[in-house]
XYZ file of N, CA and C in Angstrom:
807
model
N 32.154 13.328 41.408
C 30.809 13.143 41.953
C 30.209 14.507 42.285
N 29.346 14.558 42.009
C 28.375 15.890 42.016
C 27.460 15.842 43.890
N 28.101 16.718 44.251
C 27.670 16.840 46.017
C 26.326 18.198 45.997
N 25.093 17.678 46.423
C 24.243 18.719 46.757
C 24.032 19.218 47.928
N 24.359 20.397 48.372
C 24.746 20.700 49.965
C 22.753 21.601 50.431
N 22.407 20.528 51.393
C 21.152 21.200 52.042
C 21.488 21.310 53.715
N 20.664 20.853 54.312
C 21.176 20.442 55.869
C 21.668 18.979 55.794
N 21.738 18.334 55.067
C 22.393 17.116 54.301
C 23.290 17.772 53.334
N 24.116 16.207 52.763
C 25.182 16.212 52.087
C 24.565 14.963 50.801
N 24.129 15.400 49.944
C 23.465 14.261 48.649
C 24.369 14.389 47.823
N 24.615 13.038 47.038
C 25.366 13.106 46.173
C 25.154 12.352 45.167
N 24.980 13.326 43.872
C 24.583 12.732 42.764
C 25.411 12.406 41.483
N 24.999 11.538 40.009
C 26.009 11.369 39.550
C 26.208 12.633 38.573
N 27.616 12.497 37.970
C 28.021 13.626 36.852
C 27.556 13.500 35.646
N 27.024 14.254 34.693
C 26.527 13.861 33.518
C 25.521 12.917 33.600
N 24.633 13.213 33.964
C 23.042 12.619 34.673
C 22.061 13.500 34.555
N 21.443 13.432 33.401
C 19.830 14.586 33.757
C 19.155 14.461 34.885
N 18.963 13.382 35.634
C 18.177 13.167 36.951
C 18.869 14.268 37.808
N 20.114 14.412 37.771
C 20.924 15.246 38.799
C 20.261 16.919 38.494
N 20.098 17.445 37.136
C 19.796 18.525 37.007
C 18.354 18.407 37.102
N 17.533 17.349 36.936
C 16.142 17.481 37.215
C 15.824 17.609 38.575
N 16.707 17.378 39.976
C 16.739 17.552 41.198
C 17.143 18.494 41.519
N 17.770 19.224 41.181
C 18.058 20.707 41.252
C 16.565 21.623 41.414
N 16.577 21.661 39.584
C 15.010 22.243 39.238
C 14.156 21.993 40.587
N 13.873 20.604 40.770
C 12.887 20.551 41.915
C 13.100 21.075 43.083
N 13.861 20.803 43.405
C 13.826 21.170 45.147
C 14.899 22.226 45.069
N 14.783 23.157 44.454
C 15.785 24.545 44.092
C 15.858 25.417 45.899
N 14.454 24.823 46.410
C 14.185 25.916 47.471
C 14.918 25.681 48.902
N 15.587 23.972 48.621
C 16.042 23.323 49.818
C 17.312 23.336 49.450
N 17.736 23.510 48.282
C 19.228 23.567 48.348
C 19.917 24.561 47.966
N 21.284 24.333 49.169
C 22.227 25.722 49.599
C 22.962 25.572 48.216
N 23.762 24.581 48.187
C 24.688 24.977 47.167
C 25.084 23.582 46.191
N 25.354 23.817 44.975
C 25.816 22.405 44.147
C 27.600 22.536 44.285
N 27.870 21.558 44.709
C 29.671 21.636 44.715
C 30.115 20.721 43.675
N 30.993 20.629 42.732
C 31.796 19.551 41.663
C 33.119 19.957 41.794
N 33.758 18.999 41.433
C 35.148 18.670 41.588
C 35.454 18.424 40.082
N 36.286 19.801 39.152
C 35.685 19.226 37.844
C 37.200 17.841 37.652
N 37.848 17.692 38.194
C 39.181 16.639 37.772
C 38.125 14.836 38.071
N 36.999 15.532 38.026
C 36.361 13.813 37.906
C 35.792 13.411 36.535
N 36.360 14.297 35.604
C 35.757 14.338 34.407
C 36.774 12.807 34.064
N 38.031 12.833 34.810
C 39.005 12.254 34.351
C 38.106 10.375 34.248
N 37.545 10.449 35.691
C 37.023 8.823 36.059
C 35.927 9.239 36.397
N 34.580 9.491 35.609
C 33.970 9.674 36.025
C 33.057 9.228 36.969
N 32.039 9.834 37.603
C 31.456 8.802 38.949
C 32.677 7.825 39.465
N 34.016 7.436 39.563
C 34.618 6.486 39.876
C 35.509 6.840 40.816
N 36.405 5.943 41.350
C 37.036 6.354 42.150
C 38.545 6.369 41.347
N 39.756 6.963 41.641
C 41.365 6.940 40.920
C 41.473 6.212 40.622
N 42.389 6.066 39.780
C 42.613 4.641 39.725
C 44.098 4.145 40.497
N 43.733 3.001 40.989
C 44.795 2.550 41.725
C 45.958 1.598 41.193
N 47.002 0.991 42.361
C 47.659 0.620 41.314
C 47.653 -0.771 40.613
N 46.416 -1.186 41.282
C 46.395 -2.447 40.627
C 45.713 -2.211 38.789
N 45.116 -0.787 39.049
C 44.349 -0.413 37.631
C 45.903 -0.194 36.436
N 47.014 0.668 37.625
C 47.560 1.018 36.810
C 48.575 0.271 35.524
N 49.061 -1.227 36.921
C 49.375 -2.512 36.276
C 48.956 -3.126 35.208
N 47.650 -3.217 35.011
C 47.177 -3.808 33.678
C 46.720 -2.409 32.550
N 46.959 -0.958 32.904
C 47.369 0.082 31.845
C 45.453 -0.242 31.357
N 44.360 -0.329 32.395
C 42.961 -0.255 32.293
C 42.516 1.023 32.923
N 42.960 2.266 31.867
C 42.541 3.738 32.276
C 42.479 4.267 31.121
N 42.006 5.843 30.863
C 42.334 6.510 30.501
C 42.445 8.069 30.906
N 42.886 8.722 30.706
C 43.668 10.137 30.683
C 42.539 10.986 29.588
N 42.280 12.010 30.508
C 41.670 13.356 29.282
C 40.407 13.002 30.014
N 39.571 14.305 29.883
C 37.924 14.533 30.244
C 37.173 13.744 29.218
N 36.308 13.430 29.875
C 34.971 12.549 29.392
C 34.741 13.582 28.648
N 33.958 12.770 26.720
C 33.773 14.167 26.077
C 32.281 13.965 26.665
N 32.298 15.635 26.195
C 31.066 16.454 26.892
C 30.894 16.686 28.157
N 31.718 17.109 28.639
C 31.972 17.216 29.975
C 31.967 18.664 29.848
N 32.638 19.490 29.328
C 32.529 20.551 29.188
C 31.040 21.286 29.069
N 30.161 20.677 27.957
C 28.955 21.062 27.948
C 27.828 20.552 29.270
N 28.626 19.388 29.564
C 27.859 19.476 30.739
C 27.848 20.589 32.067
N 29.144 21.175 31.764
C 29.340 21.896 32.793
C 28.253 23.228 32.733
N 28.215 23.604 31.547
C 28.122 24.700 31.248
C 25.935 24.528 31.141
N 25.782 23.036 30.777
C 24.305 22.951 31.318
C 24.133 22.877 32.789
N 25.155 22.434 34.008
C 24.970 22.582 34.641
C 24.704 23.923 35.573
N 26.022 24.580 35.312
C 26.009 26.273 35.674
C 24.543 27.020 35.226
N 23.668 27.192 33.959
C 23.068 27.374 33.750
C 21.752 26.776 34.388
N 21.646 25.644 35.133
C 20.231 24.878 36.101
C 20.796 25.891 36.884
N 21.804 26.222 37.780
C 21.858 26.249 38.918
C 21.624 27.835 38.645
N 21.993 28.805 38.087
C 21.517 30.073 38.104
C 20.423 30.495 38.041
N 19.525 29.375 36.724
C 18.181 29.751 36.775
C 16.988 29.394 38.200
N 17.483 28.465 38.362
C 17.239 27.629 40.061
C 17.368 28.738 41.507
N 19.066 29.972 41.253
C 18.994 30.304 42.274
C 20.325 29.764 43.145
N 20.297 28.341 42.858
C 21.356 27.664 43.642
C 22.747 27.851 43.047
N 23.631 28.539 43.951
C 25.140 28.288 44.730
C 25.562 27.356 43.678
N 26.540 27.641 42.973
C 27.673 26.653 41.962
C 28.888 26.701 43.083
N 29.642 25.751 43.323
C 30.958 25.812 44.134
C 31.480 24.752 43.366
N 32.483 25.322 42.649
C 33.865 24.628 41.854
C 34.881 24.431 43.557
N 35.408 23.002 43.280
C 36.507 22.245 43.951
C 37.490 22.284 43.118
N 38.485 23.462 43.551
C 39.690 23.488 42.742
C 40.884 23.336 43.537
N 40.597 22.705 44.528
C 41.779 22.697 45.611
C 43.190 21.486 44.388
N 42.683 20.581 43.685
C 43.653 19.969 42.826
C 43.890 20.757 41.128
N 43.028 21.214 40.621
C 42.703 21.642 39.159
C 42.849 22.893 39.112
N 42.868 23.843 40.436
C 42.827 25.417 40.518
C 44.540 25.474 39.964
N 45.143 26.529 38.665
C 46.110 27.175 38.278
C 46.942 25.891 37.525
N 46.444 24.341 37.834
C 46.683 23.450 37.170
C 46.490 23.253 35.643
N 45.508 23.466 35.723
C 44.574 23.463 33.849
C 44.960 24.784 33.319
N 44.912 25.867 33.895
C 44.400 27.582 33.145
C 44.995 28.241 34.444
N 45.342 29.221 34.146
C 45.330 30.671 35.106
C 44.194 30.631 36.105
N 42.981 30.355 35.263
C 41.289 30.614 36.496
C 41.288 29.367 36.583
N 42.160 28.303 36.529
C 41.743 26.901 36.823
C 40.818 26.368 35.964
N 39.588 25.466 36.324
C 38.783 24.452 35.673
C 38.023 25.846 34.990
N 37.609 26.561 35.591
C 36.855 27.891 34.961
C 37.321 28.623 33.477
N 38.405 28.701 33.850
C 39.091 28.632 32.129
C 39.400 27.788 31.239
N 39.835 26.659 31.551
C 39.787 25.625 30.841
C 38.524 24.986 30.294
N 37.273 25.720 31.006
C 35.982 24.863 30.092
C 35.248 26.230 29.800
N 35.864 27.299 30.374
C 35.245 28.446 29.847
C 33.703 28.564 30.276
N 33.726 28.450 31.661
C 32.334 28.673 32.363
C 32.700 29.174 34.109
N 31.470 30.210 34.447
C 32.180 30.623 35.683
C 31.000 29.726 36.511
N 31.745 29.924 38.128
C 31.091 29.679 39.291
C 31.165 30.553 40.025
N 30.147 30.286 41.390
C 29.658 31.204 42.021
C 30.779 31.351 42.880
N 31.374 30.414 43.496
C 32.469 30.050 44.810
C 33.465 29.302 44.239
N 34.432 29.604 44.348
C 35.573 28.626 44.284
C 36.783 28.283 45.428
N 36.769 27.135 45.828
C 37.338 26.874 46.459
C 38.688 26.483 46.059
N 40.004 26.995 46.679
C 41.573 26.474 46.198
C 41.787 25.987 47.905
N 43.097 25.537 47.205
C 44.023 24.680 48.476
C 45.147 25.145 48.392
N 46.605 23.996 48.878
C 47.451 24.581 48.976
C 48.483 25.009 47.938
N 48.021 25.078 46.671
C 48.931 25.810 45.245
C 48.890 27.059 45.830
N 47.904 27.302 46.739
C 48.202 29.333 46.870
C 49.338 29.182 47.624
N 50.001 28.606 48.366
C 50.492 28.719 49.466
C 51.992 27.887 48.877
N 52.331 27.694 47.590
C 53.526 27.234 47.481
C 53.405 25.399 48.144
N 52.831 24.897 48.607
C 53.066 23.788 48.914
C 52.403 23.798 50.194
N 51.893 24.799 51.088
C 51.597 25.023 52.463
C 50.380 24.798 52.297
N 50.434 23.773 53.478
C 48.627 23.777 53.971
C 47.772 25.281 54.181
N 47.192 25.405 53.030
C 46.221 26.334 53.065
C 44.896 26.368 52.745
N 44.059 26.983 52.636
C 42.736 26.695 51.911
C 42.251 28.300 52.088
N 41.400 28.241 50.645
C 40.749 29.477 50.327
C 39.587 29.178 49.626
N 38.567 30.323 50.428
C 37.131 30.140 49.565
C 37.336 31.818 48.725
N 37.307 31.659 47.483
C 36.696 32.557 46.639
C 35.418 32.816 46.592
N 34.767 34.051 46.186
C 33.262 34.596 46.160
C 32.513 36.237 45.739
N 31.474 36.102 45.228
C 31.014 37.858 45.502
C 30.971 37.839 47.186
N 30.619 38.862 47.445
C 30.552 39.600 49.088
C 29.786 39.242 49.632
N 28.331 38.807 48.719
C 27.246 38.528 48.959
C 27.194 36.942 49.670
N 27.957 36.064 49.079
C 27.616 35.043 49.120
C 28.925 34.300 50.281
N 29.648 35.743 50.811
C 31.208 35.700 51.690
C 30.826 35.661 53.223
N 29.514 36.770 52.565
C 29.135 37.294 54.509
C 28.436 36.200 55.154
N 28.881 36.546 56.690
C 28.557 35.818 57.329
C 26.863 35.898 57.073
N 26.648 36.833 56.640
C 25.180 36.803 57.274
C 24.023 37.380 55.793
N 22.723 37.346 55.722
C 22.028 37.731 54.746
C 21.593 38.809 54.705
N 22.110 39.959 53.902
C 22.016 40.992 53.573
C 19.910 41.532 53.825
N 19.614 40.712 53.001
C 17.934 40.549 52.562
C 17.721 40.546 54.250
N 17.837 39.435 54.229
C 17.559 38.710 55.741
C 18.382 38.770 56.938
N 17.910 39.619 57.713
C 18.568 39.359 59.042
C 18.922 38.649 59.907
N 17.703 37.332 59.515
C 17.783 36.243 60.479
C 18.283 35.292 60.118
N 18.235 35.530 58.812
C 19.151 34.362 58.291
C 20.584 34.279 58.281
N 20.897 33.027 58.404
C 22.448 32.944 58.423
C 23.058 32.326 57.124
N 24.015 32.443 56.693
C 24.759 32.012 55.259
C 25.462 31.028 55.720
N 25.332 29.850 55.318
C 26.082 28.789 55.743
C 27.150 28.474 54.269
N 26.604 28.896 53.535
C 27.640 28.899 52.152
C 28.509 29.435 52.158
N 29.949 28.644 52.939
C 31.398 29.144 52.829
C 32.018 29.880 51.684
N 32.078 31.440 52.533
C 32.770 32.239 52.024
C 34.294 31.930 51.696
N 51.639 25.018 26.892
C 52.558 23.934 27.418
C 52.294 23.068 27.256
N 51.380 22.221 26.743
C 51.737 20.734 26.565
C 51.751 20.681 25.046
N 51.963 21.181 24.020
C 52.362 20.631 22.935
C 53.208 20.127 22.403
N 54.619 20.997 23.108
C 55.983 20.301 23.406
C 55.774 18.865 23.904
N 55.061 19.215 25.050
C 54.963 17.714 25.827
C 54.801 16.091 25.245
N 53.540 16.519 24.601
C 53.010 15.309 23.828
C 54.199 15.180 22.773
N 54.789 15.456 22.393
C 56.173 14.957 21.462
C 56.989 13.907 21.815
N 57.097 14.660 22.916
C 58.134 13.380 23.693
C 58.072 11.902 23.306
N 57.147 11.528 23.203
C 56.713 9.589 23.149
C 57.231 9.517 22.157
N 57.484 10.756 21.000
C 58.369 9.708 19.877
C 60.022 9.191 20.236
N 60.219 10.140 21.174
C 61.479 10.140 21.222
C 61.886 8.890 22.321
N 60.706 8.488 22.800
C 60.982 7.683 24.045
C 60.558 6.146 22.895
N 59.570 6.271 22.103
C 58.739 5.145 21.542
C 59.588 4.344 20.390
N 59.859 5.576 19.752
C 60.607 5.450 18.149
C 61.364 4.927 18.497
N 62.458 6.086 18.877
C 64.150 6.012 18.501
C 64.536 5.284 20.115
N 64.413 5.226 21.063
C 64.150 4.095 21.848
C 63.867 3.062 22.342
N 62.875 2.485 21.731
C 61.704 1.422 22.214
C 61.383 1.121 23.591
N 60.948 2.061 24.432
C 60.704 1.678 25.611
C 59.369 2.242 25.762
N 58.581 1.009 26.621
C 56.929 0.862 26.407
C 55.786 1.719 26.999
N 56.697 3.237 26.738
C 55.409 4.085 27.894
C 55.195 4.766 26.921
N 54.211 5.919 26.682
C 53.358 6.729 26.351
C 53.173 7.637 27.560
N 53.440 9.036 27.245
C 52.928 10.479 27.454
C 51.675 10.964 26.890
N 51.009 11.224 27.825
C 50.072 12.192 27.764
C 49.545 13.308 28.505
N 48.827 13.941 28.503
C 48.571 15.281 29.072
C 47.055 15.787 28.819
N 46.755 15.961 30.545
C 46.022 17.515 30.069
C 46.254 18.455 30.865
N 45.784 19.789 29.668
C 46.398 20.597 30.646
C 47.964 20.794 31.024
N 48.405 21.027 32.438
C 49.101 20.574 32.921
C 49.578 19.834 34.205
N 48.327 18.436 33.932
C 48.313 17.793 34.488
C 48.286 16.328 33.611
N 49.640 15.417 33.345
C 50.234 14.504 32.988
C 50.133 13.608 33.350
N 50.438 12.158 32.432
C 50.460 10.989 33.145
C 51.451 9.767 32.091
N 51.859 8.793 32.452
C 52.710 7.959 32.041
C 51.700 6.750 31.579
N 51.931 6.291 30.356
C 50.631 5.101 29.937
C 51.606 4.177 29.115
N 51.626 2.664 29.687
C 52.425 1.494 29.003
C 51.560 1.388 27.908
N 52.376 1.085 27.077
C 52.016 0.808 25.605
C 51.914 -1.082 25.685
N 52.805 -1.652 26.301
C 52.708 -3.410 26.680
C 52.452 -3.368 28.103
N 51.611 -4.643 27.968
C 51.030 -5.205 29.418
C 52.353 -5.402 30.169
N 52.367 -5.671 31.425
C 53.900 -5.961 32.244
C 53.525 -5.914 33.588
N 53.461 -6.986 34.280
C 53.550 -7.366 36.414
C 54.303 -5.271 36.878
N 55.881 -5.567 35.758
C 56.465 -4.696 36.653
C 56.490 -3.077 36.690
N 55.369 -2.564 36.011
C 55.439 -1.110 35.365
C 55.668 -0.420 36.841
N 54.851 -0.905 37.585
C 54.565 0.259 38.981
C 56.342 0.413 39.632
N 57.396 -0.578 39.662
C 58.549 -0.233 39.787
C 59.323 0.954 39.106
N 58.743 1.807 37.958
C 59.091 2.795 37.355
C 59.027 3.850 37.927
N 58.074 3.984 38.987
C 58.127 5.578 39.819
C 59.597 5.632 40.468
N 60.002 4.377 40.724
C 61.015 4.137 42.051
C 62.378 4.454 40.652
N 62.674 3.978 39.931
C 63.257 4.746 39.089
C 63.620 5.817 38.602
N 62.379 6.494 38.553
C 62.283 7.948 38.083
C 62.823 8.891 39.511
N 62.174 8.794 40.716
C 62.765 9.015 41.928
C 64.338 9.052 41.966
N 64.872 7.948 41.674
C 66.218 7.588 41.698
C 66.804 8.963 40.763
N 66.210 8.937 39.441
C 66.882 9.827 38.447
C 66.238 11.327 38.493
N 65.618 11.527 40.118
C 65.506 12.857 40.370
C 64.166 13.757 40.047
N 63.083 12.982 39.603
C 61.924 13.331 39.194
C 60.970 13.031 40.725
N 60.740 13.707 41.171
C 59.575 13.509 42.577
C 58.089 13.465 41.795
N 57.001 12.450 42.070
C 56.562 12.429 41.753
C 55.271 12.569 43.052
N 53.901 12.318 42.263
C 52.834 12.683 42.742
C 51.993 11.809 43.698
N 51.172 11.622 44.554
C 50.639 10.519 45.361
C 50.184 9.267 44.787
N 49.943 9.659 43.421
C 49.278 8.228 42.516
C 50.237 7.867 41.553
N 51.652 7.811 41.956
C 52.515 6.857 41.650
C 53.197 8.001 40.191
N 53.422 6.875 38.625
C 52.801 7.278 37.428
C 52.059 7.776 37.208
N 50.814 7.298 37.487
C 49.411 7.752 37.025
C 49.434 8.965 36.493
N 49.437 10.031 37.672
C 48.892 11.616 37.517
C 50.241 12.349 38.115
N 50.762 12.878 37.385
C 52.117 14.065 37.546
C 51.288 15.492 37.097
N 52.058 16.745 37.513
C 51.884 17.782 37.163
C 53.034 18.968 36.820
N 52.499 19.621 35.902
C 53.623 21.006 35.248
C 53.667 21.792 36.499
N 54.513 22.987 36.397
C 54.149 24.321 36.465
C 53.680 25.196 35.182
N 52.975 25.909 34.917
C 52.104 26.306 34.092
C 53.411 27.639 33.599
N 54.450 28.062 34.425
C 55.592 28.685 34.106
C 57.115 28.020 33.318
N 56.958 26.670 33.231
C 57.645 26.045 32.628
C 57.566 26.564 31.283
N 59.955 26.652 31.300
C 59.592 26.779 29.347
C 60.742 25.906 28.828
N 61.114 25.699 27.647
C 61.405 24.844 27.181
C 62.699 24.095 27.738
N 63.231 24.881 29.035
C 64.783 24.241 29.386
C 64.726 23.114 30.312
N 63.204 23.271 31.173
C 62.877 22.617 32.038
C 61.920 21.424 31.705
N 61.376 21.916 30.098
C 60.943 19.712 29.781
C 62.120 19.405 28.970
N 63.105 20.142 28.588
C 64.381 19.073 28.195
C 65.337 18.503 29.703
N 65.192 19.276 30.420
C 65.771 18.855 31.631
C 64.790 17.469 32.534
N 63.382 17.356 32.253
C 62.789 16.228 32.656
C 62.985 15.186 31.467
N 62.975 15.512 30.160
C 62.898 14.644 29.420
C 64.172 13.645 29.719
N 64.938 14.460 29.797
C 66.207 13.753 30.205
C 66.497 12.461 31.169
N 65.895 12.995 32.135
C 65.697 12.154 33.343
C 65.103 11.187 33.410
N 63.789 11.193 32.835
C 63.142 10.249 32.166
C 63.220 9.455 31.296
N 64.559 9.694 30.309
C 65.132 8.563 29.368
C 66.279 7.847 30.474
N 66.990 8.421 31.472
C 67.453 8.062 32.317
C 66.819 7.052 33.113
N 66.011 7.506 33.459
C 64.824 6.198 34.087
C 64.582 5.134 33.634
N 63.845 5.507 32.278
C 63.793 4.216 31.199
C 64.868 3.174 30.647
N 65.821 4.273 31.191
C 67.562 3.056 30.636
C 67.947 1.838 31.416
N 67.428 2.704 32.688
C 67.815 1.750 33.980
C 66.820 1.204 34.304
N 65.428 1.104 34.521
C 64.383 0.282 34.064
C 64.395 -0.918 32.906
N 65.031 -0.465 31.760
C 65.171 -1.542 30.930
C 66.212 -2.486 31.043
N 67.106 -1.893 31.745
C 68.722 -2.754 32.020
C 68.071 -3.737 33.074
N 67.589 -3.220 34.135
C 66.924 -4.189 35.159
C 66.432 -4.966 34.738
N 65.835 -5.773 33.413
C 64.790 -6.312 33.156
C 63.604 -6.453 33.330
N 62.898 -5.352 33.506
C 61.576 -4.919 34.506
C 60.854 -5.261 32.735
N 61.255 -4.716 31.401
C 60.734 -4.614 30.760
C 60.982 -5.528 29.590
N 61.669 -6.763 30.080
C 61.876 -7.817 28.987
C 60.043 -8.796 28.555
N 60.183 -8.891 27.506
C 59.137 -9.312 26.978
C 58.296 -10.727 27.199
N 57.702 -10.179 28.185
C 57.183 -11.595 28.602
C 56.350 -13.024 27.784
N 56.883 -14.404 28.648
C 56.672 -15.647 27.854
C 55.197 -15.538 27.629
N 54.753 -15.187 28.687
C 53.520 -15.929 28.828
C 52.255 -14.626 28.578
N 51.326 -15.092 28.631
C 50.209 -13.621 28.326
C 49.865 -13.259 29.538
N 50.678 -11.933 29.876
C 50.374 -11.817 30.816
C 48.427 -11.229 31.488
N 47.756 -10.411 29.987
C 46.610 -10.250 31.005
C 46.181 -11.305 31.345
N 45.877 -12.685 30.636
C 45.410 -13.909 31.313
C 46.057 -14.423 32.778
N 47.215 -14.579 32.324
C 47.762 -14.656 33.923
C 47.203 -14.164 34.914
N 47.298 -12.628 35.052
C 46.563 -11.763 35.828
C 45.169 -12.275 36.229
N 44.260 -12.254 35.170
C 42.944 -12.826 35.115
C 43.187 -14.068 36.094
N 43.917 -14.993 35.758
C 43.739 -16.198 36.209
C 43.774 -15.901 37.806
N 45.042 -15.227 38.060
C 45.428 -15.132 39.547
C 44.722 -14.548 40.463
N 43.904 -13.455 39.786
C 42.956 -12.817 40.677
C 41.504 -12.984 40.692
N 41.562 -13.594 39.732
C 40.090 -14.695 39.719
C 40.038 -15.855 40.793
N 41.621 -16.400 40.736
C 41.630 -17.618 41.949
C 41.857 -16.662 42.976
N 42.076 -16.140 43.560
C 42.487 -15.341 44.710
C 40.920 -15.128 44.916
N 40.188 -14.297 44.242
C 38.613 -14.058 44.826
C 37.716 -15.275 45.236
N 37.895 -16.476 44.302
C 37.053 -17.922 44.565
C 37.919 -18.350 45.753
N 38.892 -17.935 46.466
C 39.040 -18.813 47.414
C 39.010 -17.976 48.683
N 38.588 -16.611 48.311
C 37.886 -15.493 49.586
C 37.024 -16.249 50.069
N 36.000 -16.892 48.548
C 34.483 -16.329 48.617
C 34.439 -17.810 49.481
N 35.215 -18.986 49.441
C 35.043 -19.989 49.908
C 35.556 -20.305 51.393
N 36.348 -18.722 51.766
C 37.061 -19.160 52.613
C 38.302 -19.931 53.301
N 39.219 -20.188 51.843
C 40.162 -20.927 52.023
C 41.298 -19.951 52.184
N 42.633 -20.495 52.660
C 43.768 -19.634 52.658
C 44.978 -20.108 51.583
């Protein structure tokens, strides 16, 4: 979501000419445009959760043209005057060395990181010129500045898990930022993190969904996950988490949470 910072907080959508036609206009009232570029992933949306992740209704990789949007955006906001602030507290050293900035190959004015500087430690950092750091306005005295100062290997893998295995996930990647995608519908996929855990893989707040590299990883350390991860999948499949179900399951689903909402809406228990 695209945040316009004035003495308010507006927030407009991504990949929206109205958003850059509000810029243009009121260039004179606003401090700064902030984006978060890892929303390219869902755009305008929120993560997906795990009920999304259960029925495998996502996808992985930037919205195309996202990139060019970026780069029309950076360009309103310079000619405008207005403050670009990249949110790289998740995507900063994730995607590229310069973060989202290298990976779409466009700069910003401010960038904000989190705690990757810090090894894992709660930290936060605003990047900036000097100009736009100081407390105060160079021009203006009275004014105050409120504007806070590898995967190619990767993607292989699924044959080895798909082919010569048959077990129903899919790898993908961007960047190096990853995710696990069932190839068959299944109630029990979300039990697979708890697996992978078991076989020594720590994973990320959104379950499957979204995992991440180190951008220093080399080839000893994705044969050493790959590993683990066929490990996972062995004992996942022995469990029967992944036997082939009778019935269809998206209808099921459909059915159950269709009756579950008609008897909100009616009030029954």
């Amino acid at each position: 979501m695209l945040t316009i910072a004035k003495l308010s907080l507006l927030a407009w959508q991504d990949m929206n000419e109205l958003s850059l036609t509000v810029i243009k206009a009121r260039a004179s009232e606003i401090a700064a445009v902030m984006i978060n570029p890892l929303q390219c992933f869902h755009l305008n949306q929120s993560p997906p959760s795990d009920v999304v992740l259960s029925s495998n209704n996502r996808k992985v990789g930037p919205t195309p043209g996202y990139k060019e949007w970026l780069h029309k955006l950076a360009d309103v906001c310079k000619t405008a005057g207005v403050v670009l602030v990249f949110d790289e507290v998740y995507t900063g050293f994730r995607l590229h060395p310069r973060g989202a900035q290298g990976a779409y190959d466009v700069k910003a004015d401010i960038v904000v990181y989190g705690k990757t500087l810090g090894g894992g430690l709660p930290i936060g950092v605003c990047c900036g010129p000097k100009h736009l750091m100081a407390r105060g306005d160079v021009k203006k005295a009275a004014r105050v500045n409120y504007v806070m100062a590898s995967m190619n290997a990767f993607l292989k893998w699924q044959d080895i898990m798909r082919r010569e295995k048959g077990y129903p996930i899919q790898l993908t990647s961007w960047y190096s930022v990853w995710s696990i995608l069932y190839s068959n519908p299944g109630r029990y996929h979300w039990l697979f993190q708890y697996y992978l855990k078991d076989a020594g893989v720590n994973l990320s707040w959104v379950g499957s969904g979204r995992l991440l590299f180190s951008l220093e990883w080399q080839k000893a350390d994705y044969d050493r996950l790959l590993e683990r991860l066929l490990t996972a999948c062995e004992e996942m499949q022995k469990g029967g988490w992944w036997e082939t179900p009778v019935a269809n399951i998206k209808s099921k689903l459909g059915m159950e949470i269709g009756g579950a909402l008609f008897k909100n809406i009616l009030g029954l228990s």
